[in-house]
Coordinates of C-alpha atoms in Angstrom, one line a residue:
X415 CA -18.8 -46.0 10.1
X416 CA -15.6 -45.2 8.1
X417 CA -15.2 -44.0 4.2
X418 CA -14.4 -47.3 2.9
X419 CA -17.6 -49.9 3.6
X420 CA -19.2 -46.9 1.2
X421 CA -16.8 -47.5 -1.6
X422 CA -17.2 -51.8 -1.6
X423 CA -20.7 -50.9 -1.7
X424 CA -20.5 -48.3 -4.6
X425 CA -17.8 -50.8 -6.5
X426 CA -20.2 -53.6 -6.2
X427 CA -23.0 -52.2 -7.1
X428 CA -21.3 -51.2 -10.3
X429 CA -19.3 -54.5 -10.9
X430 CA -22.9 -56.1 -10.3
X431 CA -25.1 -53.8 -13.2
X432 CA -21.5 -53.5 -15.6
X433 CA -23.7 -55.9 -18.1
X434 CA -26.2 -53.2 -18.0
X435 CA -23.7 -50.8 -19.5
X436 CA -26.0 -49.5 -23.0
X437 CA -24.1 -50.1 -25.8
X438 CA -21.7 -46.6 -26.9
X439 CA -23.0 -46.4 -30.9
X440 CA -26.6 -46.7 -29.4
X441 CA -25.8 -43.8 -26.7
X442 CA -24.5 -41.7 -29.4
X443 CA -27.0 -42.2 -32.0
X444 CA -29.3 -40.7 -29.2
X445 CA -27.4 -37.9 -28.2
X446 CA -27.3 -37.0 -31.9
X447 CA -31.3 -37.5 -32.3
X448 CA -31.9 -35.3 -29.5
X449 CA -29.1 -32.6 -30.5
X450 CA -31.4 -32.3 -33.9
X451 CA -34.1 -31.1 -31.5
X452 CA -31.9 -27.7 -30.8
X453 CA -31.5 -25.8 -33.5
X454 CA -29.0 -23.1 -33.7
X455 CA -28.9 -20.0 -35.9
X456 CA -25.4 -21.8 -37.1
X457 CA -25.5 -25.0 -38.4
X458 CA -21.9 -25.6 -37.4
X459 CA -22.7 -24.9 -33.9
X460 CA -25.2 -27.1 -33.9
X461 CA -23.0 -30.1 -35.2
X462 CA -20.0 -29.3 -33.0
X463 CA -22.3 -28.8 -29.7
X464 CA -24.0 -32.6 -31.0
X465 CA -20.2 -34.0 -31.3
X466 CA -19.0 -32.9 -28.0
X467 CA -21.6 -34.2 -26.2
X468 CA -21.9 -37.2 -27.3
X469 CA -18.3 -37.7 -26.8
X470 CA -18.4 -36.8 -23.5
X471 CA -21.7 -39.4 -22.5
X472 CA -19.8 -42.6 -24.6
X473 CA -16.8 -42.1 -22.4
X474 CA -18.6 -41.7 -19.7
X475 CA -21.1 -44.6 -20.3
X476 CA -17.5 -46.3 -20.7
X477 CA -15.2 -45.7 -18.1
X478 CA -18.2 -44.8 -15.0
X479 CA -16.4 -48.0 -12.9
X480 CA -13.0 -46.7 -13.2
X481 CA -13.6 -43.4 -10.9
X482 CA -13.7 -45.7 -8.2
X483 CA -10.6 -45.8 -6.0
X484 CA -9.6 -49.7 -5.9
X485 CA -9.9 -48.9 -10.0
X486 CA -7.0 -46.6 -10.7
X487 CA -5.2 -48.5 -12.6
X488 CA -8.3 -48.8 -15.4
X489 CA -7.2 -45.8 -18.4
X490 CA -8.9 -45.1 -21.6
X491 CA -6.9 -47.4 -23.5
X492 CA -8.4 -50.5 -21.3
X493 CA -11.7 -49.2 -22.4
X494 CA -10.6 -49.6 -26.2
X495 CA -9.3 -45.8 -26.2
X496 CA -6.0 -45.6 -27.6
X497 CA -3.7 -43.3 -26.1
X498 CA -1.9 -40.9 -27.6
X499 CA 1.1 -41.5 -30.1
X500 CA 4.6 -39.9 -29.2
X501 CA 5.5 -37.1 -31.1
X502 CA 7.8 -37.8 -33.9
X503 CA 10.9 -36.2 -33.8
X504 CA 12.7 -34.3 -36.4
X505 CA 15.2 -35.8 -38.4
X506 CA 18.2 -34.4 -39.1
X507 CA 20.6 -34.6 -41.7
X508 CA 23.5 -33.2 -43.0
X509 CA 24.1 -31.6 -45.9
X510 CA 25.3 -33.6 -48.7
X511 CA 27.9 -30.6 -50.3
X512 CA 30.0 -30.7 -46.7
X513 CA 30.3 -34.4 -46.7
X514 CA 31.8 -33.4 -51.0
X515 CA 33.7 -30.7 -49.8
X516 CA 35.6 -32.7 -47.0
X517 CA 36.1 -35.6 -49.3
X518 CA 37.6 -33.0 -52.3
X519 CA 40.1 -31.4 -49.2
X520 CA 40.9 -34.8 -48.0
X521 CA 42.1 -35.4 -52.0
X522 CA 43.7 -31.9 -52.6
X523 CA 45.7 -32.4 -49.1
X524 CA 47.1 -35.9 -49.9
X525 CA 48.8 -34.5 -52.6
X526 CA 46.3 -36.0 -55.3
X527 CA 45.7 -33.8 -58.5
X528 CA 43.5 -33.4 -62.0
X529 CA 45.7 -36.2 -63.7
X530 CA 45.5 -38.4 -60.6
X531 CA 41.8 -37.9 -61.3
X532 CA 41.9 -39.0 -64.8
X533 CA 43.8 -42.1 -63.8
X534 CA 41.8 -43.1 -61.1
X535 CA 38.7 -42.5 -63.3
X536 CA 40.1 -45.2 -65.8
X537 CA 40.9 -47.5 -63.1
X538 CA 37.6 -47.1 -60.9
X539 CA 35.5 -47.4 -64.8
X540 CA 33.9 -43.5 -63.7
X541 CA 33.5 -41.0 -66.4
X542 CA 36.5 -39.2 -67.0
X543 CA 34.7 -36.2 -67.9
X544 CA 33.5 -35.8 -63.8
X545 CA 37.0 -35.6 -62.5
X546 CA 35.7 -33.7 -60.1
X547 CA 33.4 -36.8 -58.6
X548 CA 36.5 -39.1 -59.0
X549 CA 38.4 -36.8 -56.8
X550 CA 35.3 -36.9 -54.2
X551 CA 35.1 -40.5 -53.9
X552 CA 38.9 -40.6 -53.6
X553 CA 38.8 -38.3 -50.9
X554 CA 35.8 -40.2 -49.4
X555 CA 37.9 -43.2 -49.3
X556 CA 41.3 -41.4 -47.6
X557 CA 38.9 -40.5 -44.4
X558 CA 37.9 -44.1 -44.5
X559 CA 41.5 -44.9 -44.3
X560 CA 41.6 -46.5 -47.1
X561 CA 44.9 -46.2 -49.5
X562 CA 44.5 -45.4 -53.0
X563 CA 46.2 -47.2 -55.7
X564 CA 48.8 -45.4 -56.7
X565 CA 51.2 -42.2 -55.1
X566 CA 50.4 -39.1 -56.2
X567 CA 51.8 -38.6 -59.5
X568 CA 54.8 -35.6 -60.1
X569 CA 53.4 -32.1 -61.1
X570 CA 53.8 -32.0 -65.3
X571 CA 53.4 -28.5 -67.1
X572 CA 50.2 -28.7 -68.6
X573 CA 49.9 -29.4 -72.6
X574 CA 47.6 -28.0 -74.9
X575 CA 46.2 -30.6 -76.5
X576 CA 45.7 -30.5 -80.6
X577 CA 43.2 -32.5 -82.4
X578 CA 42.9 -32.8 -86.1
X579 CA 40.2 -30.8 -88.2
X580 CA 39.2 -34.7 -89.4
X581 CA 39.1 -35.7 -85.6
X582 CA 37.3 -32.8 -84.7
X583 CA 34.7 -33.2 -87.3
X584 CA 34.0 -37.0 -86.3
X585 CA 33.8 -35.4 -82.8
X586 CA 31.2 -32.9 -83.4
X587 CA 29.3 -35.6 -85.5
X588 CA 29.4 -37.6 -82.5
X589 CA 27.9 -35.1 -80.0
X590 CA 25.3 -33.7 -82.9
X591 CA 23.9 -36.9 -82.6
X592 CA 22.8 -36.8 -79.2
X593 CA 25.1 -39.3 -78.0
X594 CA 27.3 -38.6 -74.8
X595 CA 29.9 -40.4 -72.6
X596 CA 27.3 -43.3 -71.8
X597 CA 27.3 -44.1 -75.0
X598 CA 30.7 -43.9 -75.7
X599 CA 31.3 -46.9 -72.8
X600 CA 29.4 -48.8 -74.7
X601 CA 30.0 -48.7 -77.9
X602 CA 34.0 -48.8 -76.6
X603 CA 32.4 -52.3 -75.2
X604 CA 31.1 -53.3 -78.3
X605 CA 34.0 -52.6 -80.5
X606 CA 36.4 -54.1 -77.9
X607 CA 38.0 -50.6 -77.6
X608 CA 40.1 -49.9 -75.1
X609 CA 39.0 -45.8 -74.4
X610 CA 35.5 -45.0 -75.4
X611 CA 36.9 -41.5 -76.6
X612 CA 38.5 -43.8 -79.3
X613 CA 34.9 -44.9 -79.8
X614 CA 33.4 -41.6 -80.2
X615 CA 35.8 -40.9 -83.2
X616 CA 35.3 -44.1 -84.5
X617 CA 31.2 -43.7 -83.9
X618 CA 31.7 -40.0 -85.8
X619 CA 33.4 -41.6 -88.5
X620 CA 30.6 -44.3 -88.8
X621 CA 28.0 -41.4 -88.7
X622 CA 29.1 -38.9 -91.1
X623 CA 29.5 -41.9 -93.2
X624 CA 26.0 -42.3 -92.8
X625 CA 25.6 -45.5 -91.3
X626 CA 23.4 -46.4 -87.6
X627 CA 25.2 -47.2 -85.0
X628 CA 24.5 -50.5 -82.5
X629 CA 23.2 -48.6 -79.4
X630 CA 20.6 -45.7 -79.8
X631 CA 21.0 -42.0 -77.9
X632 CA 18.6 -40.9 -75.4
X633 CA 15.8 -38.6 -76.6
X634 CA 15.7 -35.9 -74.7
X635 CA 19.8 -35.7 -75.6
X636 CA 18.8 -35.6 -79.0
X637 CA 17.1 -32.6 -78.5
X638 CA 19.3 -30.9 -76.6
X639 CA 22.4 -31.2 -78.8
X640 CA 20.1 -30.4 -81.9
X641 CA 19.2 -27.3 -80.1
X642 CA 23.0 -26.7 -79.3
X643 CA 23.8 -27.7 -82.9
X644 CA 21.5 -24.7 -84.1
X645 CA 22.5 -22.2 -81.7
X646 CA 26.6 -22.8 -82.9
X647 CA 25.4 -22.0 -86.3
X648 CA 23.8 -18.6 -84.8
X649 CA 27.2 -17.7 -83.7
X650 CA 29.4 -19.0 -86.5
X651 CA 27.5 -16.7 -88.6
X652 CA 28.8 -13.5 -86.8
X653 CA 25.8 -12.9 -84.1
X654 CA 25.8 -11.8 -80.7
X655 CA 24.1 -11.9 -77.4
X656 CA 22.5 -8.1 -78.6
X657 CA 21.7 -9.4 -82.1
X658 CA 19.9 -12.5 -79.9
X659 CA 18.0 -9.9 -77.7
X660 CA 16.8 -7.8 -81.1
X661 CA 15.7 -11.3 -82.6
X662 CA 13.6 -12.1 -79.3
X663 CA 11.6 -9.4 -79.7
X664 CA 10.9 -9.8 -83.1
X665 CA 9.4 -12.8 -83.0
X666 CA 8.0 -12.6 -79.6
X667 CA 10.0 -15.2 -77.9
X668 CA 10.3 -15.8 -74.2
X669 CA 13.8 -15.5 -74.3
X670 CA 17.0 -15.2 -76.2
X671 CA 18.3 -18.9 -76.2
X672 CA 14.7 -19.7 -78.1
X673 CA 16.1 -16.7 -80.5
X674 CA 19.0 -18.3 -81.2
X675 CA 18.1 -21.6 -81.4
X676 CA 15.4 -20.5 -83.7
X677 CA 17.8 -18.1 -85.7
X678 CA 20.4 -21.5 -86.0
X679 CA 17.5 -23.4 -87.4
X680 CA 16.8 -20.6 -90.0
X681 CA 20.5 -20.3 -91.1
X682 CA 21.3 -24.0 -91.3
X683 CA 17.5 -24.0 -93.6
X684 CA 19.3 -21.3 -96.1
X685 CA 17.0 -18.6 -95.0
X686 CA 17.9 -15.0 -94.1
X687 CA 17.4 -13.6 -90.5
X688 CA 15.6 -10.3 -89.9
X689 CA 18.5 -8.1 -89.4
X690 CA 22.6 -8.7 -89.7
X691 CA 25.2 -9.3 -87.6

């Protein structure tokens, strides 16, 4: 008698009691009722020995039929197993300040310059104070093949620029207020002004003539250019970074921009500081 009449017997007797197959929760619900039987000096040896075997019977209760040859194809996940997820891979990226520094060479070696910048700055509606983004894009636009809108424009000597103690002053208001370039756009918008440095004069002007102006500065840039505000007055008055380092200690501050900051508030209150300049 050959192997195989063996094997249709074995594969129908189990194809005939499958039904008979006790449920898996129930199984392991009795493993882990006779596990409590055993005890262990460690209860985490206990639990662990309790898991494993009662793994091991469910999956056996399970998958019993699909040891039989004419059953290979049957896996885990056709028992309700799911099988295991692919490793995901990696991803990779690169860096952001090579993709800016081949964009600024593509700029530099088409013969584009700071003034270009400025230009393109106006005509592309970025802030002219980031020349150095407007020359990125630009350069991000030259690899695309894209032509800018204008030649390069001829090298001029570079002029010192000379403001007015009146414009200056409006300036400084401007800044001491918290407001910045964002602003300036909009106000520029509001007062149908063509160059919103035009509107940070005129929004100076309106300021230290003590009237509000139609959009609001940020908070946290309120702070910032009061604390800037304070520390100019610590060095107007004749101190230094040594004189900021002394004051530190003093008054037991964490470090000496607090100092000045705190000395500028002092000054600009009429008050004396500690020691002179």
């Amino acid at each position: 008698m050959t192997e195989q009449p063996h094997r249709d017997q074995l594969r129908e007797a189990f194809e005939l009691h499958e039904d008979n197959t006790p449920d898996p929760a129930a199984v392991y619900a009795r493993v882990q009722q006779l596990s409590q039987k055993y005890k262990r000096r460690r209860r985490g040896a206990q639990v662990a020995a309790g898991g494993v075997l009662g793994a091991g019977l469910i999956a056996g209760a399970i998958n019993l039929p699909a040891f039989l040859p004419a059953n290979n194809a049957a896996t885990n996940t056709a028992a309700g197993v799911p099988a295991g997820a692919p490793a995901a891979k990696p991803s990779s990226s690169v860096p952001a300040a090579a993709g800016v520094d081949a964009n600024l060479q593509a700029y530099a070696e088409a013969g584009y310059g700071y003034e270009d910048a400025g230009v393109l700055a106006r005509l592309w509606k970025m802030n002219d104070d980031d020349r150095l983004a407007v020359k990125a894009e630009a350069g991000r636009r030259l690899l695309l093949g894209e032509t800018l809108p204008f030649k390069p424009l001829p090298d001029t000597p570079a002029q010192e620029e000379t403001i007015s103690p009146e414009h200056d002053k409006q300036f400084q208001a401007f800044f001491n207020a918290g407001y910045t370039w964002d602003e300036a756009e909009k106000l520029a918008e509001i007062w149908k002004l063509a160059d919103p440095a035009d509107a940070k004069l005129e929004g100076g002007k309106r300021l230290l003539a003590g009237e509000e102006l139609p959009v609001k500065p940020k908070k946290e840039n309120v702070a910032a250019a009061l604390e800037t505000k304070r520390a100019d007055a610590f060095w107007a008055a004749g101190y230094d970074a040594e004189d900021a380092e002394k004051l530190a200690k003093i008054w037991k501050l964490k470090d000496t921009w607090s100092a000045k900051v705190e000395a500028g508030k002092r000054l600009l209150a009429g008050q004396t500081l500690p020691i002179k300049p």
